[in-house]
PDB file of C-alpha atoms in Angstrom:
ATOM      1  CA  MET A1140      12.897  -3.852 -22.378  1.00  0.00           C
ATOM      2  CA  GLU A1141      15.557  -2.096 -24.659  1.00  0.00           C
ATOM      3  CA  LEU A1142      13.674   0.357 -26.910  1.00  0.00           C
ATOM      4  CA  SER A1143      16.546   2.757 -27.830  1.00  0.00           C
ATOM      5  CA  ASP A1144      16.670   1.372 -31.470  1.00  0.00           C
ATOM      6  CA  ALA A1145      13.042   0.660 -31.796  1.00  0.00           C
ATOM      7  CA  GLY A1146      12.346   3.826 -33.913  1.00  0.00           C
ATOM      8  CA  LEU A1147       9.581   5.047 -31.515  1.00  0.00           C
ATOM      9  CA  SER A1148       8.313   8.589 -32.105  1.00  0.00           C
ATOM     10  CA  TRP A1149       8.788  11.120 -29.307  1.00  0.00           C
ATOM     11  CA  GLY A1150       4.904  11.039 -28.571  1.00  0.00           C
ATOM     12  CA  THR A1151       4.877   7.250 -28.179  1.00  0.00           C
ATOM     13  CA  LYS A1152       7.910   7.095 -25.873  1.00  0.00           C
ATOM     14  CA  GLN A1153       6.382   9.844 -23.634  1.00  0.00           C
ATOM     15  CA  THR A1154       3.166   7.830 -23.412  1.00  0.00           C
ATOM     16  CA  ILE A1155       4.956   4.642 -22.594  1.00  0.00           C
ATOM     17  CA  ARG A1156       6.793   6.501 -19.720  1.00  0.00           C
ATOM     18  CA  ALA A1157       3.653   8.282 -18.398  1.00  0.00           C
ATOM     19  CA  LEU A1158       0.820   5.712 -18.840  1.00  0.00           C
ATOM     20  CA  GLY A1159       0.208   3.626 -15.746  1.00  0.00           C
ATOM     21  CA  TYR A1160      -1.079   0.175 -15.136  1.00  0.00           C
ATOM     22  CA  GLY A1161      -3.834  -0.710 -12.774  1.00  0.00           C
ATOM     23  CA  ALA A1162      -3.972  -3.342 -10.060  1.00  0.00           C
ATOM     24  CA  SER A1163      -6.319  -6.228 -10.077  1.00  0.00           C
ATOM     25  CA  ALA A1164      -6.609  -9.388  -8.059  1.00  0.00           C
ATOM     26  CA  LYS A1165      -8.867 -12.453  -8.089  1.00  0.00           C
ATOM     27  CA  VAL A1166      -9.452 -15.066  -5.414  1.00  0.00           C
ATOM     28  CA  GLY A1167     -11.213 -18.328  -6.289  1.00  0.00           C
ATOM     29  CA  MET A1168     -12.248 -21.025  -3.834  1.00  0.00           C
ATOM     30  CA  LYS A1169     -13.263 -24.557  -4.535  1.00  0.00           C
ATOM     31  CA  PHE A1170     -16.042 -26.016  -2.370  1.00  0.00           C
ATOM     32  CA  ARG A1171     -17.425 -29.649  -2.088  1.00  0.00           C
ATOM     33  CA  PRO A1172     -20.835 -28.568  -3.390  1.00  0.00           C
ATOM     34  CA  ALA A1173     -21.997 -25.386  -5.235  1.00  0.00           C
ATOM     35  CA  TRP A1174     -23.700 -24.326  -2.136  1.00  0.00           C
ATOM     36  CA  TRP A1175     -24.658 -20.954  -3.428  1.00  0.00           C
ATOM     37  CA  GLN A1176     -27.084 -22.674  -5.848  1.00  0.00           C
ATOM     38  CA  THR A1177     -28.998 -24.510  -3.211  1.00  0.00           C
ATOM     39  CA  GLU A1178     -31.342 -23.502  -0.275  1.00  0.00           C
ATOM     40  CA  PRO A1179     -31.446 -20.976   1.216  1.00  0.00           C
ATOM     41  CA  PHE A1180     -29.256 -19.061  -1.224  1.00  0.00           C
ATOM     42  CA  ASN A1181     -30.811 -20.099  -4.488  1.00  0.00           C
ATOM     43  CA  ILE A1182     -28.315 -18.168  -6.666  1.00  0.00           C
ATOM     44  CA  ALA A1183     -29.025 -20.301  -9.650  1.00  0.00           C
ATOM     45  CA  LYS A1184     -28.299 -18.261 -12.738  1.00  0.00           C
ATOM     46  CA  GLY A1185     -24.906 -16.612 -12.110  1.00  0.00           C
ATOM     47  CA  GLY A1186     -24.415 -12.951 -11.414  1.00  0.00           C
ATOM     48  CA  ILE A1187     -22.447 -10.814  -8.929  1.00  0.00           C
ATOM     49  CA  SER A1188     -22.771  -9.484  -5.424  1.00  0.00           C
ATOM     50  CA  ARG A1189     -21.079  -6.198  -4.423  1.00  0.00           C
ATOM     51  CA  THR A1190     -20.192  -5.269  -0.798  1.00  0.00           C
ATOM     52  CA  ASP A1191     -18.064  -2.876   1.198  1.00  0.00           C
ATOM     53  CA  LEU A1192     -16.242  -5.798   2.793  1.00  0.00           C
ATOM     54  CA  PRO A1193     -12.643  -6.238   1.610  1.00  0.00           C
ATOM     55  CA  LEU A1194     -13.666  -8.805  -1.066  1.00  0.00           C
ATOM     56  CA  ARG A1195     -15.722  -6.122  -2.826  1.00  0.00           C
ATOM     57  CA  VAL A1196     -17.101  -8.289  -5.738  1.00  0.00           C
ATOM     58  CA  CYS A1197     -18.189 -11.819  -5.688  1.00  0.00           C
ATOM     59  CA  VAL A1198     -18.872 -13.543  -9.071  1.00  0.00           C
ATOM     60  CA  TYR A1199     -21.153 -16.484  -9.255  1.00  0.00           C
ATOM     61  CA  PRO A1200     -20.610 -18.699 -12.476  1.00  0.00           C
ATOM     62  CA  SER A1201     -23.239 -18.825 -15.144  1.00  0.00           C
ATOM     63  CA  TYR A1202     -22.081 -22.338 -16.249  1.00  0.00           C
ATOM     64  CA  ASN A1203     -22.456 -25.697 -14.587  1.00  0.00           C
ATOM     65  CA  ILE A1204     -25.819 -24.578 -13.332  1.00  0.00           C
ATOM     66  CA  LYS A1205     -29.242 -26.392 -13.514  1.00  0.00           C
ATOM     67  CA  SER A1206     -30.578 -24.273 -16.257  1.00  0.00           C
ATOM     68  CA  ASN A1207     -27.577 -25.170 -18.486  1.00  0.00           C
ATOM     69  CA  GLU A1208     -26.890 -28.738 -17.507  1.00  0.00           C
ATOM     70  CA  GLY A1209     -30.582 -30.006 -17.295  1.00  0.00           C
ATOM     71  CA  GLU A1210     -32.364 -31.617 -14.416  1.00  0.00           C
ATOM     72  CA  ASP A1211     -30.920 -35.013 -15.231  1.00  0.00           C
ATOM     73  CA  LYS A1212     -27.258 -33.954 -15.465  1.00  0.00           C
ATOM     74  CA  TRP A1213     -26.993 -31.261 -12.898  1.00  0.00           C
ATOM     75  CA  ASP A1214     -25.359 -32.494  -9.666  1.00  0.00           C
ATOM     76  CA  PRO A1215     -25.600 -30.015  -6.724  1.00  0.00           C
ATOM     77  CA  GLU A1216     -23.153 -32.067  -4.787  1.00  0.00           C
ATOM     78  CA  LYS A1217     -20.395 -31.823  -7.396  1.00  0.00           C
ATOM     79  CA  PRO A1218     -17.327 -29.675  -6.354  1.00  0.00           C
ATOM     80  CA  ALA A1219     -17.451 -26.155  -7.777  1.00  0.00           C
ATOM     81  CA  VAL A1220     -15.341 -23.054  -7.900  1.00  0.00           C
ATOM     82  CA  LEU A1221     -16.553 -19.600  -6.835  1.00  0.00           C
ATOM     83  CA  LEU A1222     -14.776 -16.424  -7.772  1.00  0.00           C
ATOM     84  CA  CYS A1223     -15.008 -15.083  -4.344  1.00  0.00           C
ATOM     85  CA  SER A1224     -13.296 -11.697  -4.870  1.00  0.00           C
ATOM     86  CA  TYR A1225     -12.573  -9.633  -7.813  1.00  0.00           C
ATOM     87  CA  THR A1226     -10.940  -6.274  -6.989  1.00  0.00           C
ATOM     88  CA  TRP A1227      -9.207  -3.398  -8.770  1.00  0.00           C
ATOM     89  CA  GLY A1228      -7.079  -0.426  -7.700  1.00  0.00           C
ATOM     90  CA  GLN A1229      -6.362  -0.037  -4.048  1.00  0.00           C
ATOM     91  CA  ASP A1230      -8.739  -2.814  -2.921  1.00  0.00           C
ATOM     92  CA  ALA A1231      -6.667  -5.148  -5.296  1.00  0.00           C
ATOM     93  CA  GLN A1232      -3.326  -4.036  -3.812  1.00  0.00           C
ATOM     94  CA  ARG A1233      -4.812  -4.790  -0.310  1.00  0.00           C
ATOM     95  CA  ILE A1234      -6.060  -8.263  -1.229  1.00  0.00           C
ATOM     96  CA  GLY A1235      -2.925  -8.870  -3.335  1.00  0.00           C
ATOM     97  CA  SER A1236      -0.645  -8.277  -0.274  1.00  0.00           C
ATOM     98  CA  LEU A1237      -2.202 -11.446   1.205  1.00  0.00           C
ATOM     99  CA  CYS A1238      -1.761 -13.527  -1.881  1.00  0.00           C
ATOM    100  CA  SER A1239       1.205 -16.002  -1.884  1.00  0.00           C
ATOM    101  CA  ASN A1240       3.339 -17.008  -4.907  1.00  0.00           C
ATOM    102  CA  ASN A1241       3.959 -20.368  -3.296  1.00  0.00           C
ATOM    103  CA  THR A1242       1.244 -22.715  -1.686  1.00  0.00           C
ATOM    104  CA  THR A1243      -2.187 -22.014  -0.202  1.00  0.00           C
ATOM    105  CA  GLN A1244      -0.636 -22.669   3.316  1.00  0.00           C
ATOM    106  CA  ASP A1245       1.415 -19.458   2.899  1.00  0.00           C
ATOM    107  CA  ASP A1246      -1.633 -17.254   2.676  1.00  0.00           C
ATOM    108  CA  ALA A1247      -3.874 -18.651   5.458  1.00  0.00           C
ATOM    109  CA  GLU A1248      -4.873 -15.047   6.380  1.00  0.00           C
ATOM    110  CA  LEU A1249      -6.374 -14.640   2.754  1.00  0.00           C
ATOM    111  CA  LYS A1250      -8.389 -17.796   3.405  1.00  0.00           C
ATOM    112  CA  ARG A1251      -9.549 -16.556   6.745  1.00  0.00           C
ATOM    113  CA  LEU A1252     -10.481 -13.078   5.360  1.00  0.00           C
ATOM    114  CA  ILE A1253     -12.415 -14.519   2.448  1.00  0.00           C
ATOM    115  CA  ILE A1254     -14.276 -16.993   4.479  1.00  0.00           C
ATOM    116  CA  HIS A1255     -15.180 -14.288   6.949  1.00  0.00           C
ATOM    117  CA  ASP A1256     -16.455 -11.973   4.104  1.00  0.00           C
ATOM    118  CA  LEU A1257     -18.381 -14.778   2.381  1.00  0.00           C
ATOM    119  CA  ALA A1258     -20.107 -15.707   5.568  1.00  0.00           C
ATOM    120  CA  ARG A1259     -21.035 -11.903   6.143  1.00  0.00           C
ATOM    121  CA  LEU A1260     -22.331 -11.585   2.591  1.00  0.00           C
ATOM    122  CA  HIS A1261     -24.504 -14.693   2.635  1.00  0.00           C
ATOM    123  CA  ALA A1262     -25.527 -14.868   6.245  1.00  0.00           C
ATOM    124  CA  ARG A1263     -29.398 -15.581   6.469  1.00  0.00           C
ATOM    125  CA  ARG A1264     -31.879 -15.807   9.248  1.00  0.00           C
ATOM    126  CA  GLU A1265     -31.813 -19.489   8.579  1.00  0.00           C
ATOM    127  CA  ARG A1266     -28.083 -19.617   8.696  1.00  0.00           C
ATOM    128  CA  PRO A1267     -26.481 -16.886  10.781  1.00  0.00           C
ATOM    129  CA  PHE A1268     -23.000 -15.611  10.524  1.00  0.00           C
ATOM    130  CA  GLU A1269     -21.266 -17.974  12.898  1.00  0.00           C
ATOM    131  CA  GLU A1270     -22.931 -20.990  11.573  1.00  0.00           C
ATOM    132  CA  MET A1271     -22.118 -19.727   8.042  1.00  0.00           C
ATOM    133  CA  VAL A1272     -18.407 -19.555   8.814  1.00  0.00           C
ATOM    134  CA  THR A1273     -18.527 -23.072  10.176  1.00  0.00           C
ATOM    135  CA  PHE A1274     -20.357 -24.316   7.127  1.00  0.00           C
ATOM    136  CA  LEU A1275     -17.915 -22.752   4.592  1.00  0.00           C
ATOM    137  CA  GLU A1276     -14.900 -24.118   6.474  1.00  0.00           C
ATOM    138  CA  GLU A1277     -16.381 -27.556   6.282  1.00  0.00           C
ATOM    139  CA  GLN A1278     -17.127 -27.203   2.568  1.00  0.00           C
ATOM    140  CA  TYR A1279     -13.847 -25.656   1.729  1.00  0.00           C
ATOM    141  CA  ILE A1280     -11.446 -27.790  -0.546  1.00  0.00           C
ATOM    142  CA  ASP A1281      -8.786 -25.376  -1.763  1.00  0.00           C
ATOM    143  CA  HIS A1282      -8.203 -21.688  -2.925  1.00  0.00           C
ATOM    144  CA  HIS A1283      -5.999 -19.633  -5.120  1.00  0.00           C
ATOM    145  CA  GLY A1284      -5.359 -15.991  -5.195  1.00  0.00           C
ATOM    146  CA  TYR A1285      -3.684 -14.072  -7.967  1.00  0.00           C
ATOM    147  CA  ASP A1286      -2.294 -10.510  -8.044  1.00  0.00           C
ATOM    148  CA  TRP A1287      -1.586  -9.254 -11.529  1.00  0.00           C
ATOM    149  CA  TYR A1288       0.593  -6.473 -10.135  1.00  0.00           C
ATOM    150  CA  ARG A1289       3.060  -9.011  -8.911  1.00  0.00           C
ATOM    151  CA  ASP A1290       3.228 -11.036 -12.100  1.00  0.00           C
ATOM    152  CA  GLN A1291       6.672 -10.746 -13.440  1.00  0.00           C
ATOM    153  CA  ASN A1292       5.414 -10.746 -17.057  1.00  0.00           C
ATOM    154  CA  MET A1293       2.711  -8.073 -16.501  1.00  0.00           C
ATOM    155  CA  SER A1294       3.508  -5.832 -13.594  1.00  0.00           C
ATOM    156  CA  GLY A1295      -0.056  -4.712 -13.635  1.00  0.00           C
ATOM    157  CA  ALA A1296      -3.504  -5.846 -14.922  1.00  0.00           C
ATOM    158  CA  PHE A1297      -4.543  -3.388 -17.628  1.00  0.00           C
ATOM    159  CA  ALA A1298      -3.767   0.266 -18.859  1.00  0.00           C
ATOM    160  CA  TYR A1299      -4.990   2.809 -16.373  1.00  0.00           C
ATOM    161  CA  PHE A1300      -5.473   6.125 -17.990  1.00  0.00           C
ATOM    162  CA  GLY A1301      -5.385   9.040 -15.650  1.00  0.00           C
ATOM    163  CA  PRO A1302      -7.239  12.419 -16.121  1.00  0.00           C
ATOM    164  CA  GLY A1303      -6.675  13.793 -19.610  1.00  0.00           C
ATOM    165  CA  GLN A1304      -4.368  10.903 -20.664  1.00  0.00           C
ATOM    166  CA  PHE A1305      -6.788   9.096 -22.980  1.00  0.00           C
ATOM    167  CA  SER A1306      -7.419  12.177 -25.023  1.00  0.00           C
ATOM    168  CA  ASN A1307      -3.869  13.204 -25.164  1.00  0.00           C
ATOM    169  CA  MET A1308      -1.820   9.861 -25.212  1.00  0.00           C
ATOM    170  CA  TRP A1309      -4.092   7.101 -26.757  1.00  0.00           C
ATOM    171  CA  GLN A1310      -3.541   8.471 -30.149  1.00  0.00           C
ATOM    172  CA  GLU A1311       0.203   8.179 -29.689  1.00  0.00           C
ATOM    173  CA  ILE A1312      -0.209   4.447 -28.807  1.00  0.00           C
ATOM    174  CA  ILE A1313      -2.287   3.577 -31.954  1.00  0.00           C
ATOM    175  CA  LYS A1314      -0.215   5.315 -34.597  1.00  0.00           C
ATOM    176  CA  PRO A1315       2.531   3.429 -36.575  1.00  0.00           C
ATOM    177  CA  ASN A1316       6.180   3.859 -35.430  1.00  0.00           C
ATOM    178  CA  ALA A1317       9.541   3.092 -36.949  1.00  0.00           C
ATOM    179  CA  LEU A1318       8.644   4.268 -40.530  1.00  0.00           C
ATOM    180  CA  GLY A1319       5.467   2.188 -40.469  1.00  0.00           C
ATOM    181  CA  GLN A1320       7.264  -0.955 -39.471  1.00  0.00           C
ATOM    182  CA  LEU A1321       6.146  -1.187 -35.747  1.00  0.00           C
ATOM    183  CA  TYR A1322       2.660  -1.192 -34.447  1.00  0.00           C
ATOM    184  CA  LEU A1323       1.667  -1.363 -30.699  1.00  0.00           C
ATOM    185  CA  VAL A1324      -1.188  -3.706 -29.988  1.00  0.00           C
ATOM    186  CA  GLY A1325      -2.959  -4.926 -26.889  1.00  0.00           C
ATOM    187  CA  GLU A1326      -5.872  -3.744 -24.681  1.00  0.00           C
ATOM    188  CA  ALA A1327      -4.034  -0.433 -24.087  1.00  0.00           C
ATOM    189  CA  ALA A1328      -4.252   0.240 -27.790  1.00  0.00           C
ATOM    190  CA  SER A1329      -8.044  -0.156 -27.823  1.00  0.00           C
ATOM    191  CA  SER A1330     -10.999   2.001 -26.512  1.00  0.00           C
ATOM    192  CA  HIS A1331     -12.072  -1.265 -24.760  1.00  0.00           C
ATOM    193  CA  HIS A1332      -9.560  -1.189 -21.899  1.00  0.00           C
ATOM    194  CA  ALA A1333      -9.034  -4.279 -19.724  1.00  0.00           C
ATOM    195  CA  TRP A1334     -10.879  -6.418 -22.044  1.00  0.00           C
ATOM    196  CA  ILE A1335      -9.692  -9.312 -24.246  1.00  0.00           C
ATOM    197  CA  VAL A1336     -11.922  -8.188 -27.081  1.00  0.00           C
ATOM    198  CA  GLY A1337     -10.079  -4.841 -26.897  1.00  0.00           C
ATOM    199  CA  ALA A1338      -6.765  -6.591 -27.473  1.00  0.00           C
ATOM    200  CA  LEU A1339      -8.154  -8.485 -30.467  1.00  0.00           C
ATOM    201  CA  GLU A1340      -9.733  -5.285 -31.898  1.00  0.00           C
ATOM    202  CA  SER A1341      -6.379  -3.583 -31.601  1.00  0.00           C
ATOM    203  CA  VAL A1342      -4.803  -6.196 -33.754  1.00  0.00           C
ATOM    204  CA  ILE A1343      -7.382  -5.798 -36.537  1.00  0.00           C
ATOM    205  CA  ARG A1344      -6.896  -2.042 -36.429  1.00  0.00           C
ATOM    206  CA  ALA A1345      -3.031  -2.351 -36.675  1.00  0.00           C
ATOM    207  CA  VAL A1346      -3.122  -4.772 -39.490  1.00  0.00           C
ATOM    208  CA  TYR A1347      -5.611  -2.714 -41.367  1.00  0.00           C
ATOM    209  CA  VAL A1348      -3.539   0.499 -41.080  1.00  0.00           C
ATOM    210  CA  MET A1349      -0.451  -1.417 -42.043  1.00  0.00           C
ATOM    211  CA  PHE A1350      -1.931  -2.748 -45.225  1.00  0.00           C
ATOM    212  CA  GLN A1351      -3.408   0.642 -46.091  1.00  0.00           C
ATOM    213  CA  GLY A1352       0.114   2.053 -45.724  1.00  0.00           C
ATOM    214  CA  LEU A1353       1.510  -0.744 -47.978  1.00  0.00           C
ATOM    215  CA  GLN A1354      -1.185  -0.042 -50.502  1.00  0.00           C
ATOM    216  CA  ASN A1355      -0.002   3.490 -50.678  1.00  0.00           C
ATOM    217  CA  GLY A1356       3.295   2.305 -52.161  1.00  0.00           C
ATOM    218  CA  ASN A1357       1.786  -0.134 -54.608  1.00  0.00           C
ATOM    219  CA  GLU A1358      -1.977   0.446 -55.362  1.00  0.00           C
ATOM    220  CA  LYS A1359      -2.051  -2.182 -58.198  1.00  0.00           C
ATOM    221  CA  PHE A1360      -0.936  -5.106 -55.960  1.00  0.00           C
ATOM    222  CA  GLU A1361      -4.096  -7.214 -55.682  1.00  0.00           C
ATOM    223  CA  ALA A1362      -3.202  -8.892 -52.496  1.00  0.00           C
ATOM    224  CA  TYR A1363      -3.466  -5.705 -50.439  1.00  0.00           C
ATOM    225  CA  ASP A1364      -6.990  -5.119 -51.742  1.00  0.00           C
ATOM    226  CA  ILE A1365      -7.923  -8.734 -50.872  1.00  0.00           C
ATOM    227  CA  VAL A1366      -6.665  -8.294 -47.220  1.00  0.00           C
ATOM    228  CA  LEU A1367      -8.311  -4.882 -46.736  1.00  0.00           C
ATOM    229  CA  LYS A1368     -11.612  -6.303 -48.033  1.00  0.00           C
ATOM    230  CA  LEU A1369     -11.357  -9.311 -45.774  1.00  0.00           C
ATOM    231  CA  LEU A1370     -10.710  -7.033 -42.687  1.00  0.00           C
ATOM    232  CA  ARG A1371     -13.618  -4.698 -43.351  1.00  0.00           C
ATOM    233  CA  THR A1372     -16.520  -7.000 -44.354  1.00  0.00           C
ATOM    234  CA  GLY A1373     -18.442  -9.625 -42.318  1.00  0.00           C
ATOM    235  CA  PRO A1374     -18.585 -13.277 -43.035  1.00  0.00           C
ATOM    236  CA  ASP A1375     -21.123 -14.213 -45.793  1.00  0.00           C
ATOM    237  CA  ASN A1376     -22.709 -17.109 -44.047  1.00  0.00           C
ATOM    238  CA  GLY A1377     -25.860 -15.389 -42.965  1.00  0.00           C
ATOM    239  CA  LYS A1378     -27.100 -16.333 -39.526  1.00  0.00           C
ATOM    240  CA  ASN A1379     -25.938 -19.828 -39.715  1.00  0.00           C
ATOM    241  CA  VAL A1380     -23.109 -19.586 -37.233  1.00  0.00           C
ATOM    242  CA  SER A1381     -22.238 -23.339 -37.936  1.00  0.00           C
ATOM    243  CA  GLU A1382     -21.512 -22.795 -41.543  1.00  0.00           C
ATOM    244  CA  PRO A1383     -17.791 -22.433 -42.254  1.00  0.00           C
ATOM    245  CA  LEU A1384     -16.479 -19.040 -43.257  1.00  0.00           C
ATOM    246  CA  LYS A1385     -14.996 -20.501 -46.574  1.00  0.00           C
ATOM    247  CA  LYS A1386     -15.065 -23.724 -48.644  1.00  0.00           C
ATOM    248  CA  ASP A1387     -11.915 -25.715 -49.206  1.00  0.00           C
ATOM    249  CA  GLY A1388      -9.701 -23.743 -51.687  1.00  0.00           C
ATOM    250  CA  ASP A1389     -11.725 -20.487 -51.385  1.00  0.00           C
ATOM    251  CA  MET A1390     -10.787 -17.270 -49.751  1.00  0.00           C
ATOM    252  CA  PRO A1391     -12.977 -16.305 -46.853  1.00  0.00           C
ATOM    253  CA  THR A1392     -15.532 -13.463 -47.592  1.00  0.00           C
ATOM    254  CA  GLY A1393     -15.009 -11.657 -44.322  1.00  0.00           C
ATOM    255  CA  LEU A1394     -13.997 -11.908 -40.563  1.00  0.00           C
ATOM    256  CA  PRO A1395     -16.207 -12.465 -37.576  1.00  0.00           C
ATOM    257  CA  PHE A1396     -14.647  -9.204 -36.110  1.00  0.00           C
ATOM    258  CA  HIS A1397     -16.717  -7.236 -38.565  1.00  0.00           C
ATOM    259  CA  PRO A1398     -17.286  -4.185 -38.398  1.00  0.00           C
ATOM    260  CA  LEU A1399     -13.897  -2.667 -37.813  1.00  0.00           C
ATOM    261  CA  PRO A1400     -13.520  -1.327 -34.342  1.00  0.00           C
ATOM    262  CA  GLU A1401     -15.089   1.917 -33.427  1.00  0.00           C
ATOM    263  CA  GLU A1402     -11.564   3.657 -33.356  1.00  0.00           C
ATOM    264  CA  MET A1403     -10.975   2.582 -36.892  1.00  0.00           C
ATOM    265  CA  PRO A1404     -13.420   4.810 -38.907  1.00  0.00           C
ATOM    266  CA  THR A1405     -13.430   4.653 -42.676  1.00  0.00           C
ATOM    267  CA  ARG A1406     -13.377   8.341 -43.265  1.00  0.00           C
ATOM    268  CA  GLN A1407     -11.404  11.179 -41.745  1.00  0.00           C
ATOM    269  CA  PHE A1408     -13.258  13.457 -39.293  1.00  0.00           C
ATOM    270  CA  TYR A1409     -13.865  16.292 -41.848  1.00  0.00           C
ATOM    271  CA  THR A1410     -14.639  14.036 -44.826  1.00  0.00           C
ATOM    272  CA  THR A1411     -18.206  14.196 -46.083  1.00  0.00           C
ATOM    273  CA  LYS A1412     -20.027  11.161 -47.494  1.00  0.00           C
ATOM    274  CA  ASP A1413     -20.277  12.541 -50.897  1.00  0.00           C
ATOM    275  CA  LYS A1414     -16.500  12.369 -51.448  1.00  0.00           C
ATOM    276  CA  ASP A1415     -14.827   9.418 -52.966  1.00  0.00           C
ATOM    277  CA  LEU A1416     -11.963   7.628 -50.802  1.00  0.00           C
ATOM    278  CA  THR A1417      -8.658   6.631 -51.792  1.00  0.00           C
ATOM    279  CA  ALA A1418      -5.487   5.237 -50.173  1.00  0.00           C
ATOM    280  CA  SER A1419      -3.241   7.450 -52.413  1.00  0.00           C
ATOM    281  CA  PRO A1420      -1.870  10.791 -51.145  1.00  0.00           C
ATOM    282  CA  GLU A1421      -1.235  11.658 -54.859  1.00  0.00           C
ATOM    283  CA  LYS A1422      -4.947  11.100 -55.874  1.00  0.00           C
ATOM    284  CA  GLU A1423      -6.168  13.218 -52.854  1.00  0.00           C
ATOM    285  CA  ALA A1424      -3.644  16.158 -53.864  1.00  0.00           C
ATOM    286  CA  ASN A1425      -4.571  16.110 -57.526  1.00  0.00           C
ATOM    287  CA  GLU A1426      -8.213  15.182 -57.800  1.00  0.00           C
ATOM    288  CA  GLU A1427     -11.181  17.005 -56.813  1.00  0.00           C
ATOM    289  CA  GLY A1428     -13.831  15.304 -54.463  1.00  0.00           C
ATOM    290  CA  VAL A1429     -11.391  12.738 -53.301  1.00  0.00           C
ATOM    291  CA  ASP A1430     -10.035  12.250 -49.772  1.00  0.00           C
ATOM    292  CA  MET A1431      -7.750   9.660 -48.168  1.00  0.00           C
ATOM    293  CA  THR A1432      -9.227   7.002 -45.875  1.00  0.00           C
ATOM    294  CA  TYR A1433      -8.565   7.528 -42.155  1.00  0.00           C
ATOM    295  CA  GLY A1434      -6.250   4.477 -42.142  1.00  0.00           C
ATOM    296  CA  ALA A1435      -4.160   5.534 -45.053  1.00  0.00           C
ATOM    297  CA  ALA A1436      -4.018   9.191 -43.733  1.00  0.00           C
ATOM    298  CA  LEU A1437      -2.795   7.799 -40.309  1.00  0.00           C
ATOM    299  CA  ALA A1438      -0.121   5.648 -42.024  1.00  0.00           C
ATOM    300  CA  VAL A1439       1.227   8.595 -44.169  1.00  0.00           C
ATOM    301  CA  LEU A1440       1.282  11.180 -41.498  1.00  0.00           C
ATOM    302  CA  SER A1441       3.067   8.723 -39.167  1.00  0.00           C
ATOM    303  CA  LEU A1442       5.626   7.913 -41.974  1.00  0.00           C
ATOM    304  CA  ILE A1443       6.338  11.588 -42.380  1.00  0.00           C
ATOM    305  CA  GLU A1444       6.689  12.095 -38.657  1.00  0.00           C
ATOM    306  CA  SER A1445       9.199   9.095 -38.462  1.00  0.00           C
ATOM    307  CA  PHE A1446      11.232  10.743 -41.241  1.00  0.00           C
ATOM    308  CA  TYR A1447      11.613  13.919 -39.321  1.00  0.00           C
ATOM    309  CA  GLU A1448      12.155  12.470 -35.880  1.00  0.00           C
ATOM    310  CA  LEU A1449      14.444   9.729 -36.803  1.00  0.00           C
ATOM    311  CA  GLY A1450      16.592  11.947 -39.039  1.00  0.00           C
ATOM    312  CA  VAL A1451      16.256   9.897 -41.980  1.00  0.00           C
ATOM    313  CA  ASP A1452      18.523  11.129 -44.812  1.00  0.00           C
ATOM    314  CA  LYS A1453      16.495  11.804 -47.953  1.00  0.00           C
ATOM    315  CA  ASN A1454      19.227   9.975 -50.062  1.00  0.00           C
ATOM    316  CA  ASP A1455      18.377   6.799 -48.126  1.00  0.00           C
ATOM    317  CA  THR A1456      14.773   6.842 -49.171  1.00  0.00           C
ATOM    318  CA  TYR A1457      13.019   5.897 -52.558  1.00  0.00           C
TER     319      TYR A1457
END
């Protein structure tokens, strides 16, 4: 990706260069019945198994099970998919080396390994290992393995912060760049690494900081106030989750992401609760007992940093 004209700050560029991505791989298998839910295994409510075998973690689905479907609708003979292996780091690289980008026939060794490990993991006195291998091969329909490190659009599964990197580099990821016009979002820009909710929260944080920065330039523009209120308040529909967030023609009263992410505090670290908050640097400088909000301060400081690092001529500003 060409970033030479992106207007990134020095700290953000260094972070992009230094921060690594972790490996992760998954292998799913489709079986004729959901055998793990039946006798003698009786794994009927989902969950995980951990082992020192190469598959490491086996995840049993918590959907399409008897307690959810009901006695009448649940069919134990219906084909089902089991997440046989979920790995990270070096374990994922080893499993990933057996995953094929083409067809399941090209990774027969992966199938053999997973069947072997599943049999070891689930062998019982009633069904010993050799019998378990035969049983699984008979019930097998298909499988699919995926290695995120070999994904051409990802080249890794999730941000993998090394020792000291989170405390030193994460703040460089979340701050605005390019004079407040560029914001990095995604799970790497969240304290909840490797989770979809982290990616969503990073978007809320970035939009909130962006509008606080815009509000610095025009405090009287009502639309900015509406957006900021929308982002920092919850939906006014009580506990009735089926009730819509807004009626036709009305603005919603809040977002389901409320409250703001943990990394998006309202106040700066040193600000006491008895002080009033503002998005205006001028008010903070000229009025007693007033401090800027965390988001507004972050936007202003990043803007100043961009002016210096990008060498913006003061005659080109307003």
